[in-house]
Structures are given as structure tokens and as C-alpha cells.
Amino acid sequence: MVHMASRAEQPPPADARCATSLGRGLDAAVPDAVAEAMALLGAPATMAIIEVSAPGDPLAAGRALAHASALITEISPECVVVGSNAHGVIGGDTSVEVQPAISVWVAHLPGSHPRGFRLATVPAPHGGLALTGLPDLEERDRLAFLLADPWTLPADDVVAAFARVDGPLPVAGGLVSGGGRRGDSRLLLDGAVFDNGGVGMVLDRAAPIRLIVSQGCRPIGQPMTVTDADGTSIHTLAGRPALEMVRDVVESLDAGDQALAVRGLHVGIARDAGVDGVSASDYVIRGIVGADPATGSVTVGDDVAVGSVVRLHVRDADSAEADLRSVIGLVGDDVPAAGAYLVSCNGRGSAMFTTPDHDASIVRQGLQTDAVGGFFAAGEIGPVGGANHLHGFTAVIVLVDRRRHRDDVDAQRVEVPRIHGDGPAGEIDPSPGLDDLDEEIRRLLDPS
């Protein structure tokens, strides 16, 4: 007779594990970084993300990516490996910008079977470009991780393409930041290196993974309804010229926030008509890129529909830190995490803060894990308001729980409180065309 084990006798599910290592330099650092990461993992790797910083040397970056992938595959043949070159890399307690270095991040996800994919563009039959290589999405899929070349892949179109009948599949990742011109990017998928397109993997529901998106802005003023708009131009807000409403909000601020507003004003666009605009997660942040004093219209960096709820935002180092700490704190009841992967904007790091390790340090402390890998991207990909978006000056975190205990993927956020203090304001997003708007706001605030 066959004995059937009771539920109590079943072995407990295995915990997920993550490990990371960062090596300074390239050729000699590759085997040591891989060996350290795999030794710390102590189990077969299910997925791996390799990022290489090789300033001005894409060929060296490609060699390092291929070498690291071969070493990982030799140890864990079933592991899906992706990677790219980058402005800077993150691994453990170190973040390096614009210096030769390699970051190796590996994860053991029991029961999960990632599927790698390679994206490219080809000429379409009737002109333009067509996208090839999109993975077949299944009901059991949980999320996708994507690395995209900004020179050869229409990132907004790709992000929108991860759609299923029941809605978009959450996508996390970023734009490759390792090249200054077309052809300098290097992307890795399972040992093969490309200089165009995109690579990534789809993770199924067995993967205990959630996503956190910190856009790093603080709202000012009150939510406003768009009453007239055309594409990216907002003509009226609550029935009044949009520029007048912007002026009124800026005039109501104290001197410190007025200085932030004229240096870098942003608009948050609510993507769900049913939201009340109170939570920071209600908005997708876009830059204000122009204004027309004659008509009172304001132009922003995305299409805005009539009836949308919008709210002005400012960004500085304090606001960015407060938002990141807030979203990390919301998952505090689930820590310590098995690990995390951080995609941080290359406009953050030492450009916004005093150290390149600012974001990674908060993630390590808040999630109580040293297994934090990542890179500095030229644009970050993550879901907000139930839809995937390409962001700027944002931190996207792939959080790996020890075990899957939630169905939701997006960690929700709340209103970001004002941080008072006399510290430096940090860098502000230099949005194209913002000088014209800055001058107009200054004139409206001080007509003399």
C-alpha cells in the first residue's frame, strides 16, 4: 500500500535566494565576481542579470558579458542570463559610475521557469518598422524584465506591447545606458551578445517577485481636471487657462518651493479616471516642456486626455529620498527580503545625491538584505496605476520575497510628505524647453 503524506507531512516549500557581487575592472574581475555570487547563492541559479560598466569600450563590455554568462551557464545550465553595458553598476554595498566594473546578480527561484526573449525591429511591409521577438504571454506569467537599446528600439511601443486579454503584464527594467551613440550598446541573452534591440525574460507566477516604483517627486497644489487638451498640449484646467493655474500654484508656494518650481516643474498625470489624486501612485510624472503665454497652454511630455486629473510636482534630492524611503517602508512587514534588483536613473546617483550608492543603500537597509544588484539606466521601466510606463529620474525595484505570498505585483504608494530642512536641493530634471517656461513663471510671479 502506498502511503499518502498528509498536508502536515509535506516538506515546506523552499525559500528563494539571491546573491550579488561587484568586481572593479573587467577581464580579471569577471571570474571572481561570478564565483563569489554563485558561492553566496549556494544553489542553482534560476535567473541572472549581468551589468558591465566599460566607459568608451563597448567591445570590452561585450567580451565581459559573454564571459560571465558562460561561467554562470557552466555552473547552472538551466539559468536564464540577461545583461547589458551601463553608465554604472550596483552590487552589494558598492555602486560604481563611469568606471570599469561588473555586477553579477543571481537568484534561485524554486519552481519558477523563466523564459528569455530577444526583441528586434525589421522593415514593415508598408513602411516603418515592425517589432519581432515579443514573447507569447500566458495566464500564468507574473512579470517581464526588459533591457532595451534606446537607439534602435521604440521603448514606449515595446512597453505597451506586453498586453494580455486581462490587461498588461507588469514590466520592469530600463534603457541601456552604456553607449553614447548608435551601435555602442551591448545586450546579452544566454551567451549571445547584440548591439541593438532588446533582451529580457518572462517570469511565471511561481516567482515570488513584486515591483516598486519610486518616481521621486513631491506634489504641490491640488489635483486639477483637464477641461481642454490636444495631444501633449493642455489648454485649460478647471475651465481656466492652464498657464494661469500653474502661476496660481507657484504663487501659493513658499520661497523654497518656488525656487524648485522654476528650476524643474513637473506634472503628474493620473492614468485612472476613478482616482482622487491623493496618492503618489495615482500619477505618472512627466516634464513640462513649454508654454504659450498668448493662449495660456502648457505642453507636457506625454499625451493628456480631456477629463484627466493632473497635479503639479517638484523634484529635488530630499523629495526623491523621501519617496524612496516611503515605498520601501510600505513593504517593511515582509522583510527581510531574499534580495532585490535596482534600476536607478543615471540622473540620480552622484548627479542628484552626494554618493552613487544613495538609492542602493536605502534599499539594502529598508529590505534588510545585502543581495542588492542593479545598474544606472537611461530610462526606467515600471508599472504605475496598472499600466507600464517609461520613466525618468526614477528608481524601479524588483523585490524578491523569500516565498510567494501575494497575488499583487505592484507595491502601492502613499502621499509623500514634505521634508523640511536646510540641506542642498540637489539636481533638477533639465527638461528640454524648460527655460522658456521658467522665464514665463518668473515674469508672472514678478511682473516688474
Coordinates of N, CA and C in Angstrom, one line a residue, residues 141-230:
D141 N 1.9 33.9 -16.3 CA 3.0 34.8 -16.2 C 2.8 35.9 -15.2
R142 N 3.8 36.3 -14.5 CA 3.7 37.2 -13.4 C 4.3 38.6 -13.8
L143 N 5.4 38.6 -14.5 CA 6.0 39.9 -14.9 C 7.1 39.6 -15.9
A144 N 7.6 40.7 -16.6 CA 8.7 40.6 -17.5 C 9.8 41.6 -17.1
F145 N 11.0 41.2 -17.3 CA 12.1 42.0 -17.1 C 12.7 42.4 -18.5
L146 N 13.0 43.6 -18.7 CA 13.4 44.1 -20.1 C 14.5 45.0 -20.0
L147 N 15.5 44.8 -20.9 CA 16.6 45.7 -21.2 C 16.5 46.1 -22.6
A148 N 16.5 47.4 -22.9 CA 16.2 47.9 -24.3 C 17.3 48.9 -24.7
D149 N 17.7 48.8 -25.9 CA 18.6 49.7 -26.5 C 17.9 51.0 -26.9
P150 N 18.2 52.2 -26.4 CA 17.4 53.4 -26.7 C 17.6 53.9 -28.1
W151 N 18.6 53.4 -28.8 CA 18.9 53.9 -30.2 C 18.2 53.1 -31.2
T152 N 17.8 51.9 -31.0 CA 17.2 51.0 -32.0 C 15.9 50.4 -31.7
L153 N 15.4 50.7 -30.5 CA 14.1 50.1 -30.1 C 13.1 51.2 -29.6
P154 N 11.9 51.2 -30.2 CA 10.9 52.2 -29.7 C 10.4 51.8 -28.4
A155 N 11.0 52.3 -27.3 CA 10.7 51.8 -26.0 C 9.3 51.9 -25.6
D156 N 8.7 53.1 -25.9 CA 7.3 53.3 -25.5 C 6.4 52.2 -26.1
D157 N 6.6 52.0 -27.4 CA 5.8 51.0 -28.1 C 6.0 49.6 -27.6
V158 N 7.3 49.3 -27.2 CA 7.6 47.9 -26.7 C 6.9 47.8 -25.3
V159 N 7.0 48.8 -24.5 CA 6.4 48.6 -23.1 C 4.9 48.4 -23.3
A160 N 4.3 49.1 -24.2 CA 2.8 49.0 -24.4 C 2.5 47.6 -25.0
A161 N 3.4 46.9 -25.6 CA 3.1 45.7 -26.3 C 3.0 44.5 -25.4
F162 N 3.4 44.6 -24.1 CA 3.2 43.5 -23.2 C 1.8 43.5 -22.6
A163 N 0.9 43.1 -23.5 CA -0.5 43.1 -23.1 C -1.1 41.7 -23.3
R164 N -2.1 41.5 -22.4 CA -2.9 40.2 -22.4 C -4.4 40.6 -22.4
V165 N -5.2 39.6 -22.6 CA -6.6 39.8 -22.6 C -7.1 40.5 -21.2
D166 N -6.4 40.0 -20.1 CA -6.8 40.5 -18.8 C -6.1 41.8 -18.4
G167 N -5.3 42.4 -19.3 CA -4.6 43.6 -19.0 C -3.1 43.5 -19.2
P168 N -2.4 44.5 -19.0 CA -0.9 44.5 -19.3 C -0.2 43.6 -18.3
L169 N 0.8 42.9 -18.8 CA 1.7 42.2 -17.9 C 2.7 43.2 -17.4
P170 N 2.9 43.3 -16.1 CA 3.8 44.2 -15.5 C 5.2 44.0 -16.1
V171 N 5.9 45.1 -16.4 CA 7.2 45.1 -17.0 C 8.1 46.0 -16.1
A172 N 9.3 45.4 -15.8 CA 10.3 46.2 -15.1 C 11.6 46.1 -15.9
G173 N 12.5 47.2 -15.7 CA 13.7 47.2 -16.5 C 14.2 48.6 -16.8
G174 N 14.9 48.7 -17.9 CA 15.4 50.0 -18.2 C 16.1 50.1 -19.6
L175 N 16.4 51.3 -20.0 CA 17.1 51.5 -21.2 C 18.6 51.4 -21.0
V176 N 19.3 50.8 -21.9 CA 20.7 50.6 -21.8 C 21.4 51.9 -21.8
S177 N 22.3 52.1 -20.9 CA 23.0 53.4 -20.7 C 24.5 53.4 -21.0
G178 N 25.0 52.3 -21.6 CA 26.4 52.1 -21.7 C 27.0 52.7 -23.0
G179 N 26.2 53.2 -23.9 CA 26.8 53.8 -25.1 C 26.3 55.2 -25.4
G180 N 27.2 56.0 -26.0 CA 26.8 57.4 -26.3 C 26.3 57.6 -27.7
R181 N 26.3 56.5 -28.5 CA 25.8 56.6 -29.8 C 25.3 55.3 -30.3
R182 N 24.6 55.3 -31.4 CA 24.1 54.1 -32.0 C 25.2 53.0 -32.3
G183 N 25.0 51.8 -31.8 CA 26.0 50.8 -32.0 C 26.9 50.5 -30.8
D184 N 26.8 51.4 -29.8 CA 27.7 51.3 -28.7 C 27.0 50.4 -27.6
S185 N 25.7 50.2 -27.7 CA 25.1 49.4 -26.6 C 25.5 47.9 -26.8
R186 N 25.5 47.2 -25.7 CA 25.7 45.7 -25.8 C 24.6 45.1 -24.9
L187 N 23.9 44.1 -25.5 CA 22.9 43.4 -24.7 C 23.2 41.9 -24.8
L188 N 22.9 41.2 -23.7 CA 23.2 39.8 -23.5 C 22.0 39.0 -23.3
L189 N 21.9 37.9 -24.0 CA 20.9 36.8 -23.7 C 21.5 35.5 -23.9
D190 N 21.7 34.8 -22.7 CA 22.2 33.4 -22.7 C 23.4 33.2 -23.6
G191 N 24.4 34.1 -23.4 CA 25.7 33.9 -24.1 C 25.8 34.7 -25.4
A192 N 24.7 35.0 -26.0 CA 24.8 35.8 -27.2 C 24.7 37.3 -26.9
V193 N 25.6 38.1 -27.6 CA 25.7 39.5 -27.4 C 25.2 40.2 -28.6
F194 N 24.4 41.3 -28.4 CA 23.8 42.1 -29.5 C 24.1 43.5 -29.3
D195 N 24.1 44.3 -30.4 CA 24.3 45.8 -30.3 C 23.1 46.5 -30.6
N196 N 21.9 45.9 -30.6 CA 20.6 46.6 -30.9 C 19.5 45.8 -30.3
G197 N 18.3 46.4 -30.3 CA 17.1 45.7 -29.9 C 16.9 45.7 -28.4
G198 N 16.5 44.5 -27.9 CA 16.2 44.4 -26.5 C 16.3 42.9 -26.1
V199 N 16.5 42.7 -24.9 CA 16.6 41.3 -24.3 C 15.8 41.3 -23.0
G200 N 15.3 40.1 -22.6 CA 14.6 40.1 -21.3 C 14.2 38.7 -21.0
M201 N 13.4 38.6 -20.0 CA 12.8 37.3 -19.6 C 11.4 37.5 -19.0
V202 N 10.6 36.5 -19.1 CA 9.3 36.5 -18.5 C 9.3 35.5 -17.4
L203 N 8.8 36.0 -16.2 CA 8.8 35.2 -15.0 C 7.4 34.7 -14.7
D204 N 7.2 33.5 -14.4 CA 5.9 32.9 -14.1 C 5.4 33.2 -12.7
R205 N 4.2 32.7 -12.4 CA 3.6 33.1 -11.1 C 4.3 32.3 -9.9
A206 N 5.2 31.4 -10.2 CA 5.9 30.7 -9.1 C 7.0 31.6 -8.5
A207 N 7.4 32.7 -9.3 CA 8.4 33.6 -8.8 C 7.9 34.5 -7.8
P208 N 8.5 34.5 -6.6 CA 8.0 35.4 -5.5 C 8.5 36.8 -5.7
I209 N 8.0 37.5 -6.7 CA 8.6 38.8 -7.0 C 7.5 39.9 -7.1
R210 N 7.8 41.1 -6.5 CA 7.0 42.3 -6.6 C 7.8 43.4 -7.2
L211 N 7.1 44.5 -7.6 CA 7.8 45.6 -8.2 C 7.4 46.9 -7.4
I212 N 8.4 47.7 -7.2 CA 8.3 49.0 -6.5 C 8.8 50.1 -7.4
V213 N 8.0 51.1 -7.6 CA 8.4 52.3 -8.5 C 8.4 53.5 -7.7
S214 N 9.6 54.2 -7.6 CA 9.7 55.5 -6.9 C 10.1 56.5 -7.9
Q215 N 9.1 57.4 -8.2 CA 9.3 58.5 -9.2 C 10.0 59.7 -8.6
G216 N 10.1 59.8 -7.3 CA 11.0 60.8 -6.7 C 10.5 62.2 -6.7
C217 N 9.2 62.4 -6.9 CA 8.7 63.8 -6.9 C 7.7 64.0 -5.7
R218 N 7.5 65.3 -5.4 CA 6.6 65.6 -4.4 C 5.5 66.5 -4.9
P219 N 4.2 66.2 -4.7 CA 3.1 67.0 -5.3 C 3.0 68.4 -4.6
I220 N 2.6 69.4 -5.4 CA 2.3 70.7 -4.9 C 1.0 71.1 -5.4
G221 N 0.3 72.0 -4.7 CA -1.0 72.4 -5.1 C -2.0 71.3 -5.0
Q222 N -3.2 71.4 -5.6 CA -4.2 70.5 -5.6 C -4.4 69.8 -6.9
P223 N -5.1 68.6 -6.9 CA -5.4 67.9 -8.2 C -6.3 68.8 -9.0
M224 N -6.1 68.8 -10.3 CA -6.9 69.6 -11.2 C -7.4 68.8 -12.4
T225 N -8.6 69.1 -12.9 CA -9.2 68.4 -14.0 C -8.8 69.1 -15.3
V226 N -8.4 68.3 -16.3 CA -8.1 68.9 -17.6 C -9.5 69.0 -18.4
T227 N -9.8 70.3 -18.7 CA -11.0 70.6 -19.4 C -10.9 70.8 -20.9
D228 N -9.7 71.1 -21.4 CA -9.4 71.2 -22.8 C -8.0 70.8 -23.1
A229 N -7.8 69.9 -24.0 CA -6.4 69.5 -24.3 C -6.4 68.9 -25.7
D230 N -5.2 68.9 -26.2 CA -4.9 68.3 -27.6 C -3.6 67.7 -27.6

